[in-house]
Every structure is written in C-alpha cells, then in structure tokens.
Amino acid sequence: MRIKQKPEDFSVKESYRFDEVPSGRHRVYLMDKQKLSTFDAADRIRDAFGLRPGSISYCGLKDKQGRTEQLIAVDGADVDMQDPDLRLKYLGRTDQPLSAANITSNRFAVTVRMLTEESIGPLNLAAAEINRLGVVNYFDSQRFGSLKHGQGFIAKDLIRGDFEAALRNYLAQPSELDRSEDAKVKAFWRENWGRWDARVPFEGSRKYHRILKSLREHPGDYLRAFLQIDASYRAMLLFTYQSYLWNEGVRRYLQLLLPRENLFPLKYQAGTLLFHRDAELEVLEALRTSTFPLLAPDSTFEDPKVKQAVDWVLGREKLKLEDLRVEEARRMLFFKHEERPTVVIPHKLVIGRVQNDDLNRGYLKVNIAFTLPPGAYATLVVKRLFHFEYAEDSAQQIRESWRAPVEDRDGERESGDTAFAPRGPRKAPGPTPPVSGFKAGPKDGKAAPKAAPTAGRPTAARRSPAPEGAPTPGRRTQPREAAQDHRPSQPSAGFLERQRQKKDAKEQARREQTAKRPESRKKK
C-alpha cells in the first residue's frame, strides 16, 4: 500500500471558528498549501513581507506531504500570496491570535494506492472494528521528523543542560533524506562549527540569521543563541519529546489493561505502537473515556494504572517528573501538562469505490474520508485500516523512491517522497467486489462482512527487495506457497530493463495503430 504519492492523495480541511472583529489587529486568512509544512509556509510569508518572528499564528500543524487548508492570522499587516503551492484567502479580522481553540475538527480525504484484491477483502471488517473500538490516539511518525533526520530528541539535550549539543543538532546536523538547500547550510556549519564569521555560500542561511548574530556577539553562549529560534518551533521541539513519552506511556497502559492476545504491534518512526483488536465492554468504555497526560513537572495522576505506566516510561528514560524543565530558561523553555484522549473514534467514515490505480499499473486504489478532532492523526486511521500489511518506509526505500519515479497512464514520470515503482509486471486484477456505499458509523459494526480477520496475511505492498537472506523489519514473513500467485513466472528484470520494455511496447502499439488507420487519416 502507498499513501501520499501525489499531494491530492492526502487532503485535509479545517473546520474553524473565530470571533470577527472589524477593527482587530490580526488579519485572518485561509491558507491552501501543498508539499509545505506549516512552518515552511509561515516562514515564506514572513520573508516575503518582512514580518517579525511570531507575527503569524495558526491553529495547528498540518502535514507537509499533502494538500491542506488551514487558518492563519497575521499580526498588524495585510498580505497576499497566490503561488502555485501556497495561496491565501482573506476572511476577516480578529483581536486575538489563533490557537488550537479555534479548530473544531479536521476532515480528511485520503487515496490509498498500490492495493491488491487481498488488501481490499478485510477492509470493511477493519472499518467496523474502528467504529467499535476506536483508534489509539498516538502521535504518528510525522511528529518525529527530528529522529528521521538524525537530530534526535533535542529536548533531551536541553534537559541535560547541554545547550551546545542542542544547538548543534538543530543547526549543524544535515539529514541524508533532505535534498533542499537547508541541508547544505547545515553541512556547512557542521564543517565550520565555531567559525561564526565564516561566509555561508547558500541563500538558505537567512533563516538562521538571528542565531548566527547571537553567536558572533556571544560565541560561548549557546543557550542565548538557541533562544533565537522561533518560539513556536522551540515549543514544538519540547513537545516532540513529550509526544514520545506519551506514546510510550500509553503503550504500557494498554499492556496493563489488556491481555497480550488482544494487542498487535505496528512499527513507526520512534519505535513500536500497540493497538487493540478486542476488549471487554468494561475496558472498552474505560479506554473511550480515559485520558493520558502529556507530562510536565506538575503532572498528577488519579488512575493508579496511569501512574504505573508513567513511572515505567520515566524509569526507562532515567528521569523524574521534576527533571522535565530547563532551569536556565524556565519561562521560555518549559513542559506544559495537558490531558489527551487515549482513544479517538473517526466520524463519518466513508470508504469509496475500488478503482484501478492510475499511478501503479496492475494495482487498485480506494478513497477514504473521515473526520477527526484536533490533534488526531489521519495516517493512524489509515494504518489501522490496513494494519495487516502496513510497514514503515526505511531511509533506504525513501532514497530509492527518488531514483525510481512511477509512470502514470500517459507515460509521464512522476516522483514523490513515498512513490515507489512496482516490482516487475503483474496481471491486471480481476473484478473486485465494490466497497462503495459502505458508510461506517457508531451503529455500523453489525454490517461487517463475513471475511475472516487477516492479521497473519502476507503483505501485498510492493517494495524494493532486501538483500537475499536479510530480515525485513516491520514486515510479516510470507510463506513461499502463498506468494506464488503474485510472482511473475519469469525472474523480474531490473528497473531500467522494465522501463525499456515498457517503452518498446508503447512504440510497437503506436506503429500497429498507425498501420490500421485509413490512408486519408495518415495523410492528415
């Protein structure tokens, strides 16, 4: 399975509210963006109009890999942006900056690609399970980009008081997965750490101007330099570690509540998540109504199992609650206690009609739509629906996706962060029972099909093959007999050879079509 092969494959729209004040100083805009994070979009607007840091507020962070609509507010300035990947629509004025309180919900529309008939079979059953059980409200991989890009948990450096390490991880740790100019800037400072007067030959260094200015004026004061980072991004760095502690605590909480046979794992960027496939009614009601805390020094616990889970995760991290603070900058770098629902139930879950995948020949696609409360992750709902075959992409697979773009129906090449070329030719899928018309709601659990659960079913996703004999992390082992139906009878050619064969086949088809045309049409 694949998601986010095209920006249109992952769409999210905020449902919002704000008090319109005609004389308010904050201009409110609906921001439509694609292939941009919320931070990147805000930085572009600030740079284009010379706005000060902190002048743009928003309700929440939206995924970079997709087409998203969200509210932003600009303090004291009128702006306009109509770029292909970033557009603004003026909505009015208000007298307060935006916050999470201005969101009521998010509506998602996701296209899941590269599916097989085996992928579609258990889909309605999985949807019925989600309606009955909900989805554990974990923070998903996109929250942990600092791990993906090799920066680690910068908040742990701050807690230890190692401010140089924190700044180095932020400013001078280039990612092997980042192909932007920002990675070149970070590589430059990795090679020139401490030479703050060195001239950076990349325009992308402007975003670090305030940090570098502080280091030139106070070379050894790394905390002062770190505090020049935009306040919302600093808060996000702390929140990332809080999110990890929350995930690990909830994972342990589920282990305390449920027997092992009722849980199943899914790999993600920061480790392994546990989901429940069944629960007694009493436990199910407890999970639906419970919350788990985002930890801070002042956190308290009423549920003994919650406290037991918190003690376990803090012990593993060699921390105490009072350690979750940065003494040297308590007013600017702090952990805030917050209760987060343990489980969320997607509303208005709709599974569309199964269609042929126009980007991956020989595969199927399906459109899924649902609504989530603020802060919940749509990708977790998709992973839960396809838990029997989902596996997290490795760094190697992401790099290979840059070199192996997929072909669409017109033969045009298109690449993306998660687009992979299928391995070898496959026969076109036979007729598949449509799933259209299935609308999942709280009362739809009894409408589940009779298909048996397929937790042990082999994955149908097509990925770049691992070296022979090497284990593939996060993937179920497929029996040789079960795989025969989907393997080509001849060994599959390499990627370049397959592309050449496709090109030759198209040329041959064009020649045959030309030969069949009447002479009069040929002359035209």
Coordinates of C-alpha atoms in Angstrom, one line a residue:
M1 CA 0.0 0.0 0.0
R2 CA 1.0 3.6 -0.6
I3 CA -0.3 7.0 0.5
K4 CA 0.8 10.5 -0.4
Q5 CA 2.1 9.6 -3.9
K6 CA 0.6 12.9 -5.1
P7 CA -0.4 15.9 -3.0
E8 CA -4.0 15.4 -3.9
D9 CA -3.9 11.9 -2.4
F10 CA -3.9 13.4 1.1
S11 CA -6.3 16.3 1.7
V12 CA -7.2 17.9 5.0
K13 CA -9.6 20.8 5.6
E14 CA -10.0 22.6 9.0
S15 CA -13.4 23.3 10.4
Y16 CA -12.8 26.5 12.3
R17 CA -14.4 29.4 14.2
F18 CA -13.1 32.8 15.2
D19 CA -14.8 35.9 16.5
E20 CA -14.7 38.5 13.7
V21 CA -13.7 42.0 15.0
P22 CA -13.7 44.6 12.1
S23 CA -11.1 46.7 13.9
G24 CA -9.0 43.8 15.1
R25 CA -5.2 43.8 14.5
H26 CA -5.0 40.2 13.4
R27 CA -5.8 39.5 9.7
V28 CA -7.3 36.0 9.3
Y29 CA -6.6 34.0 6.1
L30 CA -7.5 30.6 4.8
M31 CA -4.1 29.1 3.7
D32 CA -4.2 26.5 1.0
K33 CA -0.8 24.8 0.7
Q34 CA 0.8 21.6 -0.7
K35 CA 4.2 20.0 -0.2
L36 CA 4.9 22.5 2.5
S37 CA 4.9 22.2 6.3
T38 CA 3.1 24.8 8.3
F39 CA 6.4 26.2 9.5
D40 CA 7.8 26.4 5.9
A41 CA 4.7 28.2 4.7
A42 CA 4.8 30.7 7.6
D43 CA 8.5 31.3 7.0
R44 CA 7.8 32.1 3.3
I45 CA 5.1 34.6 4.1
R46 CA 7.3 36.3 6.8
D47 CA 10.2 36.5 4.4
A48 CA 8.1 37.8 1.5
F49 CA 6.5 40.6 3.6
G50 CA 9.3 41.4 6.1
L51 CA 7.3 40.3 9.1
R52 CA 8.8 39.9 12.5
P53 CA 9.1 36.4 14.1
G54 CA 6.0 35.4 15.9
S55 CA 3.7 37.6 13.8
I56 CA 1.9 34.6 12.3
S57 CA -0.4 32.4 14.4
Y58 CA -2.2 29.3 13.4
C59 CA -4.5 26.6 15.0
G60 CA -2.3 23.6 14.5
L61 CA 0.4 21.9 12.3
K62 CA -0.6 20.3 9.1
D63 CA 1.1 17.6 7.2
K64 CA 3.8 18.6 4.6
Q65 CA 3.0 15.7 2.3
G66 CA -0.4 16.6 1.1
R67 CA -2.9 19.3 0.1
T68 CA -4.1 21.1 3.2
E69 CA -6.3 24.1 4.1
Q70 CA -5.9 25.8 7.5
L71 CA -6.4 29.1 9.2
I72 CA -3.6 31.6 9.9
A73 CA -3.6 35.1 11.3
V74 CA -1.1 37.8 10.6
D75 CA -0.5 40.4 13.3
G76 CA -0.7 44.0 12.0
A77 CA -0.1 43.5 8.3
D78 CA -2.1 42.8 5.1
V79 CA -0.5 40.1 3.0
D80 CA -1.3 38.3 -0.2
M81 CA 0.2 35.1 -1.6
Q82 CA -1.0 33.3 -4.8
D83 CA 1.8 30.9 -5.6
P84 CA 1.0 27.5 -7.1
D85 CA 1.8 25.7 -3.9
L86 CA 0.7 28.4 -1.4
R87 CA -2.4 30.6 -1.6
L88 CA -4.1 32.9 0.9
K89 CA -7.8 33.9 1.0
Y90 CA -8.7 36.8 3.3
L91 CA -11.5 36.0 5.7
G92 CA -11.7 39.0 8.1
R93 CA -10.1 40.4 11.3
T94 CA -10.0 39.3 14.9
D95 CA -8.5 40.8 18.1
Q96 CA -6.6 37.7 19.3
P97 CA -4.0 35.4 17.7
L98 CA -5.2 32.0 16.7
S99 CA -4.8 28.9 18.8
A100 CA -6.0 25.3 19.0
A101 CA -9.2 26.6 20.5
N102 CA -10.2 27.9 17.0
I103 CA -10.3 24.4 15.5
T104 CA -13.5 22.3 15.8
S105 CA -12.4 19.3 13.7
N106 CA -10.4 18.2 10.6
R107 CA -11.9 16.5 7.6
F108 CA -9.6 14.1 5.7
A109 CA -9.8 12.6 2.3
V110 CA -7.0 10.0 1.6
T111 CA -6.3 8.0 -1.5
V112 CA -4.7 4.7 -0.6
R113 CA -2.8 3.2 -3.6
M114 CA -0.9 0.1 -4.7
L115 CA -3.5 -2.3 -3.2
T116 CA -4.3 -5.8 -4.3
E117 CA -7.6 -7.8 -4.0
E118 CA -6.2 -9.3 -0.8
S119 CA -5.8 -5.8 0.6
I120 CA -9.5 -4.9 -0.1
G121 CA -11.0 -8.1 1.3
P122 CA -10.7 -7.3 5.0
L123 CA -11.2 -3.6 4.7
N124 CA -14.9 -3.4 5.7
L125 CA -14.1 -5.6 8.7
A126 CA -11.3 -3.3 9.8
A127 CA -13.6 -0.3 9.4
A128 CA -16.2 -2.0 11.6
E129 CA -13.5 -2.6 14.3
I130 CA -12.5 1.0 14.2
N131 CA -16.2 2.1 14.7
R132 CA -16.5 -0.3 17.7
L133 CA -13.1 0.1 19.3
G134 CA -11.8 3.5 18.1
V135 CA -8.1 4.2 17.3
V136 CA -5.5 4.7 20.0
N137 CA -4.7 8.4 19.8
Y138 CA -0.9 8.1 19.3
F139 CA 1.3 10.8 17.8
D140 CA 2.4 9.4 14.4
S141 CA 5.7 9.4 12.6
Q142 CA 5.4 12.9 11.2
R143 CA 5.7 14.3 14.8
F144 CA 9.2 12.7 15.0
G145 CA 10.9 14.2 12.0
S146 CA 13.9 15.1 14.2
L147 CA 14.5 11.3 14.5
K148 CA 14.0 10.7 10.8
H149 CA 16.6 13.4 10.0
G150 CA 19.2 12.4 12.6
Q151 CA 18.7 15.2 15.1
G152 CA 17.4 13.0 17.9
F153 CA 15.4 14.5 20.8
I154 CA 16.8 18.0 21.1
A155 CA 14.7 18.4 24.3
K156 CA 16.8 15.7 26.0
D157 CA 19.9 17.9 25.3
L158 CA 18.1 20.9 26.9
I159 CA 17.1 18.9 30.0
R160 CA 20.7 17.8 30.5
G161 CA 21.8 21.4 30.2
D162 CA 24.0 20.6 27.1
F163 CA 23.0 23.7 25.1
E164 CA 25.8 23.3 22.6
A165 CA 24.6 19.8 21.7
A166 CA 21.1 21.1 21.3
L167 CA 22.1 23.9 19.0
R168 CA 24.5 21.7 17.1
N169 CA 21.7 19.2 16.4
Y170 CA 19.4 22.0 15.3
L171 CA 21.9 24.0 13.2
A172 CA 24.6 21.6 12.1
Q173 CA 23.1 18.1 11.6
P174 CA 22.2 17.7 7.9
S175 CA 19.8 15.0 7.0
E176 CA 20.7 12.3 4.4
L177 CA 17.0 12.5 3.4
D178 CA 16.9 16.2 2.9
R179 CA 17.6 17.4 -0.7
S180 CA 16.9 21.1 0.0
E181 CA 19.4 23.9 0.4
D182 CA 18.8 23.8 4.1
A183 CA 20.8 20.5 4.3
K184 CA 23.7 22.2 2.6
V185 CA 23.6 25.0 5.1
K186 CA 23.7 22.6 8.0
A187 CA 26.5 20.6 6.4
F188 CA 28.5 23.9 6.1
W189 CA 28.1 24.6 9.8
R190 CA 29.0 21.1 10.7
E191 CA 32.3 21.6 9.0
N192 CA 32.8 25.2 10.3
W193 CA 31.4 24.9 13.8
G194 CA 32.8 27.7 16.0
R195 CA 33.9 29.8 13.0
W196 CA 30.9 32.1 13.2
D197 CA 32.3 34.8 10.9
A198 CA 32.6 32.3 8.0
R199 CA 30.6 33.3 5.0
V200 CA 27.8 30.8 4.1
P201 CA 27.6 30.4 0.3
F202 CA 23.9 29.5 0.4
E203 CA 20.9 31.8 0.4
G204 CA 19.0 29.4 2.7
S205 CA 21.2 30.6 5.6
R206 CA 19.0 33.6 6.1
K207 CA 16.6 31.7 8.4
Y208 CA 19.4 31.3 10.9
H209 CA 20.5 35.0 10.8
R210 CA 19.4 35.7 14.4
I211 CA 21.2 32.6 15.8
L212 CA 24.4 33.4 14.0
K213 CA 24.3 37.1 15.0
S214 CA 24.0 36.0 18.6
L215 CA 26.9 33.5 18.3
R216 CA 29.1 36.3 16.7
E217 CA 28.3 38.6 19.6
H218 CA 28.5 36.0 22.4
P219 CA 30.4 33.0 21.0
G220 CA 30.2 30.7 24.0
D221 CA 26.6 31.4 25.0
Y222 CA 24.8 28.6 23.2
L223 CA 21.6 28.9 25.3
R224 CA 21.2 32.6 24.2
A225 CA 21.7 31.5 20.6
F226 CA 19.2 28.7 20.9
L227 CA 16.6 31.1 22.2
Q228 CA 16.8 33.0 18.9
I229 CA 14.9 30.1 17.3
D230 CA 11.3 31.0 16.6
A231 CA 9.2 30.5 19.8
S232 CA 6.6 28.2 18.2
Y233 CA 9.4 25.9 16.8
R234 CA 11.2 25.9 20.2
A235 CA 7.9 24.8 21.8
M236 CA 7.5 22.1 19.1
L237 CA 11.0 20.6 19.9
L238 CA 9.9 20.2 23.5
F239 CA 6.5 18.9 22.5
T240 CA 8.1 16.2 20.3
Y241 CA 9.8 14.6 23.3
Q242 CA 6.6 15.0 25.3
S243 CA 4.8 13.2 22.5
Y244 CA 7.3 10.3 22.6
L245 CA 6.8 9.9 26.4
W246 CA 3.0 10.0 25.8
N247 CA 3.2 7.2 23.2
E248 CA 5.4 5.0 25.3
G249 CA 3.2 5.6 28.4
V250 CA 0.0 4.7 26.6
R251 CA 1.6 1.6 25.1
R252 CA 2.4 0.5 28.6
Y253 CA -1.1 1.5 29.8
L254 CA -2.6 -0.8 27.2
Q255 CA -0.4 -3.7 28.3
L256 CA -1.6 -3.2 31.9
L257 CA -5.3 -3.2 30.8
L258 CA -5.5 -5.9 28.1
P259 CA -4.1 -9.4 27.6
R260 CA -1.4 -9.8 25.1
E261 CA -3.6 -11.7 22.6
N262 CA -5.8 -8.6 22.3
L263 CA -3.0 -6.4 21.1
F264 CA -1.0 -6.1 17.9
P265 CA 2.1 -4.0 17.1
L266 CA 2.8 -1.5 14.3
K267 CA 6.2 0.0 13.6
Y268 CA 6.6 3.7 13.3
Q269 CA 9.4 6.3 13.3
A270 CA 10.1 6.3 17.0
G271 CA 9.7 2.5 17.7
T272 CA 6.6 0.3 18.0
L273 CA 2.9 1.2 18.8
L274 CA 0.3 -1.2 20.2
F275 CA -3.3 -1.3 19.1
H276 CA -6.2 -3.3 20.5
R277 CA -8.2 -5.7 18.3
D278 CA -10.7 -6.5 21.0
A279 CA -11.6 -5.6 24.6
E280 CA -14.2 -6.4 27.2
L281 CA -17.0 -3.9 27.4
E282 CA -15.9 -2.5 30.7
V283 CA -12.3 -2.0 29.5
L284 CA -13.6 -0.6 26.2
E285 CA -15.7 2.0 28.0
A286 CA -12.7 2.9 30.2
L287 CA -10.5 3.5 27.2
R288 CA -13.1 5.6 25.4
T289 CA -13.5 8.0 28.3
S290 CA -9.9 8.0 29.6
T291 CA -7.1 10.5 29.1
F292 CA -3.4 10.1 29.4
P293 CA -1.2 13.1 30.4
L294 CA 1.4 15.0 28.4
L295 CA 4.0 15.0 31.2
A296 CA 5.3 18.1 33.0
P297 CA 6.8 18.7 36.4
D298 CA 3.4 19.5 37.9
S299 CA 1.6 16.4 36.5
T300 CA -0.6 14.4 38.9
F301 CA -2.4 11.1 38.4
E302 CA -5.7 9.7 39.8
D303 CA -5.7 6.4 38.0
P304 CA -3.2 4.0 39.6
K305 CA -2.6 2.3 36.2
V306 CA -1.8 5.6 34.6
K307 CA 0.7 6.3 37.3
Q308 CA 2.2 2.9 37.0
A309 CA 2.6 3.4 33.2
V310 CA 4.2 6.9 33.8
D311 CA 6.6 5.5 36.3
W312 CA 7.7 2.8 33.9
V313 CA 8.4 5.2 31.0
L314 CA 10.2 7.7 33.1
G315 CA 12.3 5.0 34.7
R316 CA 13.3 3.7 31.3
E317 CA 14.3 7.3 30.3
K318 CA 16.2 7.7 33.7
L319 CA 14.1 10.7 34.5
K320 CA 11.8 12.0 37.2
L321 CA 8.9 14.4 36.7
E322 CA 10.8 17.3 38.2
D323 CA 13.6 16.8 35.6
L324 CA 11.2 17.9 32.8
R325 CA 12.3 21.5 33.0
V326 CA 15.1 23.7 31.7
E327 CA 16.2 25.6 34.8
E328 CA 18.3 28.2 32.9
A329 CA 15.3 29.3 30.8
R330 CA 12.2 28.3 32.7
R331 CA 10.0 31.0 31.2
M332 CA 11.0 30.3 27.6
L333 CA 11.6 26.6 27.6
F334 CA 9.0 24.6 29.6
F335 CA 6.9 21.5 29.5
K336 CA 3.1 22.1 29.9
H337 CA 0.8 19.5 31.4
E338 CA -2.2 18.5 29.2
E339 CA -4.6 15.7 29.2
R340 CA -5.0 13.9 25.8
P341 CA -7.8 11.4 25.0
T342 CA -6.5 7.9 24.9
V343 CA -8.7 6.8 22.1
V344 CA -10.5 8.7 19.2
I345 CA -13.3 7.5 17.1
P346 CA -13.3 8.8 13.5
H347 CA -16.7 10.2 12.5
K348 CA -18.4 9.9 9.1
L349 CA -16.0 7.2 7.9
V350 CA -16.7 6.5 4.3
I351 CA -14.9 4.0 2.0
G352 CA -15.2 4.7 -1.6
R353 CA -15.5 2.5 -4.7
V354 CA -12.4 0.4 -5.5
Q355 CA -10.8 1.5 -8.7
N356 CA -7.7 0.7 -10.8
D357 CA -4.7 2.6 -9.7
D358 CA -3.8 5.1 -12.3
L359 CA -0.2 5.5 -11.0
N360 CA 0.7 1.9 -10.3
R361 CA -0.4 -0.4 -13.1
G362 CA -1.9 -3.7 -12.1
Y363 CA -2.9 -2.4 -8.6
L364 CA -6.0 -0.9 -7.1
K365 CA -6.8 2.2 -5.2
V366 CA -9.5 3.3 -2.8
N367 CA -10.6 6.7 -1.4
I368 CA -11.3 7.0 2.3
A369 CA -12.8 10.0 4.1
F370 CA -13.4 10.7 7.8
T371 CA -13.4 13.5 10.4
L372 CA -11.1 13.6 13.4
P373 CA -10.9 16.0 16.4
P374 CA -8.0 18.5 16.5
G375 CA -4.6 16.8 17.2
A376 CA -5.5 13.3 16.0
Y377 CA -3.6 11.8 13.1
A378 CA -5.3 10.6 9.9
T379 CA -2.4 8.4 9.0
L380 CA -3.0 6.3 12.1
V381 CA -6.6 5.7 10.9
V382 CA -5.3 4.5 7.5
K383 CA -2.6 2.3 9.2
R384 CA -5.3 0.8 11.4
L385 CA -7.5 0.1 8.4
F386 CA -4.6 -1.7 6.6
H387 CA -2.7 -3.0 9.7
F388 CA -2.4 -6.5 8.2
E389 CA 0.0 -5.2 5.5
Y390 CA 1.3 -1.8 6.6
A391 CA 5.1 -1.3 7.1
E392 CA 7.0 1.9 7.7
D393 CA 9.3 3.0 4.9
S394 CA 13.0 2.8 5.7
A395 CA 15.5 5.5 4.8
Q396 CA 16.9 3.3 2.0
Q397 CA 13.4 3.0 0.5
I398 CA 12.9 6.7 0.6
R399 CA 16.2 7.3 -1.2
E400 CA 15.3 4.7 -3.8
S401 CA 12.0 6.4 -4.4
W402 CA 13.9 9.5 -5.7
R403 CA 15.7 7.3 -8.3
A404 CA 12.6 5.2 -9.3
P405 CA 9.7 7.5 -10.2
V406 CA 6.4 5.8 -11.2
E407 CA 4.7 6.3 -14.5
D408 CA 1.2 7.5 -14.9
R409 CA -1.2 6.4 -17.6
D410 CA 0.2 8.9 -20.1
G411 CA 3.7 7.7 -19.7
E412 CA 4.8 10.8 -17.8
R413 CA 7.2 10.3 -15.0
E414 CA 6.2 11.5 -11.5
S415 CA 8.1 11.2 -8.3
G416 CA 7.3 11.8 -4.7
D417 CA 8.6 11.1 -1.2
T418 CA 6.7 7.9 -0.9
A419 CA 6.3 6.8 -4.6
F420 CA 7.9 3.5 -5.5
A421 CA 7.9 1.6 -8.7
P422 CA 6.2 -1.8 -8.6
R423 CA 8.5 -4.8 -8.7
G424 CA 8.0 -6.5 -12.1
P425 CA 5.0 -6.9 -14.3
R426 CA 1.7 -8.2 -12.9
K427 CA -1.5 -9.3 -14.5
A428 CA -4.3 -6.8 -14.3
P429 CA -6.6 -7.5 -11.4
G430 CA -9.8 -9.4 -11.9
P431 CA -13.2 -8.0 -11.0
T432 CA -13.3 -6.9 -7.3
P433 CA -16.5 -6.7 -5.2
P434 CA -17.2 -2.9 -4.8
V435 CA -17.0 -1.4 -1.4
S436 CA -18.9 1.7 -2.4
G437 CA -21.9 2.6 -0.3
F438 CA -20.3 1.5 2.9
K439 CA -20.7 4.2 5.4
A440 CA -19.3 3.5 8.8
G441 CA -20.8 5.0 11.9
P442 CA -21.2 4.1 15.5
K443 CA -24.0 1.7 14.7
D444 CA -22.5 0.1 11.7
G445 CA -20.4 -2.6 13.4
K446 CA -23.0 -5.2 12.7
A447 CA -22.7 -4.5 8.9
A448 CA -19.2 -6.1 8.8
P449 CA -18.7 -8.7 6.1
K450 CA -18.1 -12.3 6.8
A451 CA -14.4 -12.2 5.8
A452 CA -12.2 -13.6 8.5
P453 CA -9.6 -11.4 10.1
T454 CA -6.3 -11.4 8.3
A455 CA -3.7 -10.4 10.9
G456 CA -1.4 -13.1 9.7
R457 CA -1.9 -12.4 6.0
P458 CA 1.3 -11.6 4.0
T459 CA 1.8 -8.1 2.9
A460 CA 0.7 -7.0 -0.5
A461 CA 2.8 -3.8 -0.7
R462 CA 5.5 -3.9 -3.3
R463 CA 8.8 -2.6 -2.0
S464 CA 12.4 -2.6 -3.1
P465 CA 13.7 -6.1 -2.3
A466 CA 16.1 -6.6 0.6
P467 CA 19.4 -8.5 0.1
E468 CA 18.9 -12.2 0.0
G469 CA 18.7 -13.7 3.4
A470 CA 18.3 -10.4 5.2
P471 CA 15.3 -9.9 7.5
T472 CA 12.9 -7.1 6.6
P473 CA 11.9 -5.2 9.8
G474 CA 8.3 -4.4 10.4
R475 CA 7.1 -6.9 7.7
R476 CA 5.4 -10.3 8.1
T477 CA 7.1 -13.3 6.7
Q478 CA 5.3 -14.6 3.6
P479 CA 5.2 -18.4 3.0
R480 CA 6.6 -19.5 -0.3
E481 CA 3.4 -21.2 -1.4
A482 CA 1.2 -18.2 -0.6
A483 CA 3.4 -15.9 -2.7
Q484 CA 3.3 -17.9 -5.9
D485 CA 0.0 -16.4 -7.1
H486 CA 1.6 -12.9 -7.3
R487 CA 5.0 -13.7 -8.7
P488 CA 5.8 -13.5 -12.4
S489 CA 6.6 -16.8 -14.0
Q490 CA 10.0 -15.5 -15.1
P491 CA 12.5 -13.7 -12.9
S492 CA 11.7 -9.9 -12.9
A493 CA 14.0 -7.7 -14.8
G494 CA 15.8 -4.7 -13.3
F495 CA 14.1 -1.4 -13.1
L496 CA 15.8 0.1 -16.2
E497 CA 15.2 -3.0 -18.2
R498 CA 11.5 -2.9 -17.3
Q499 CA 11.3 0.8 -18.4
R500 CA 12.9 -0.1 -21.7
Q501 CA 10.5 -2.9 -22.2
K502 CA 7.5 -0.6 -21.5
K503 CA 8.9 2.0 -23.9
D504 CA 9.4 -0.6 -26.7
A505 CA 5.8 -1.9 -26.1
K506 CA 4.4 1.5 -26.4
E507 CA 6.3 2.2 -29.7
Q508 CA 5.1 -1.1 -31.1
A509 CA 1.5 -0.3 -30.1
R510 CA 1.7 3.1 -31.8
R511 CA 3.1 1.5 -35.0
E512 CA 0.3 -1.0 -35.1
Q513 CA -2.3 1.7 -34.5
T514 CA -0.8 3.8 -37.3
A515 CA -0.9 0.8 -39.7
K516 CA -4.6 0.2 -39.1
R517 CA -5.6 3.8 -39.8
P518 CA -7.2 4.7 -43.2
E519 CA -4.8 6.3 -45.7
S520 CA -6.8 9.6 -45.6
R521 CA -6.2 9.9 -41.9
K522 CA -2.5 9.1 -42.2
K523 CA -2.0 12.0 -44.7
K524 CA -3.6 14.4 -42.2

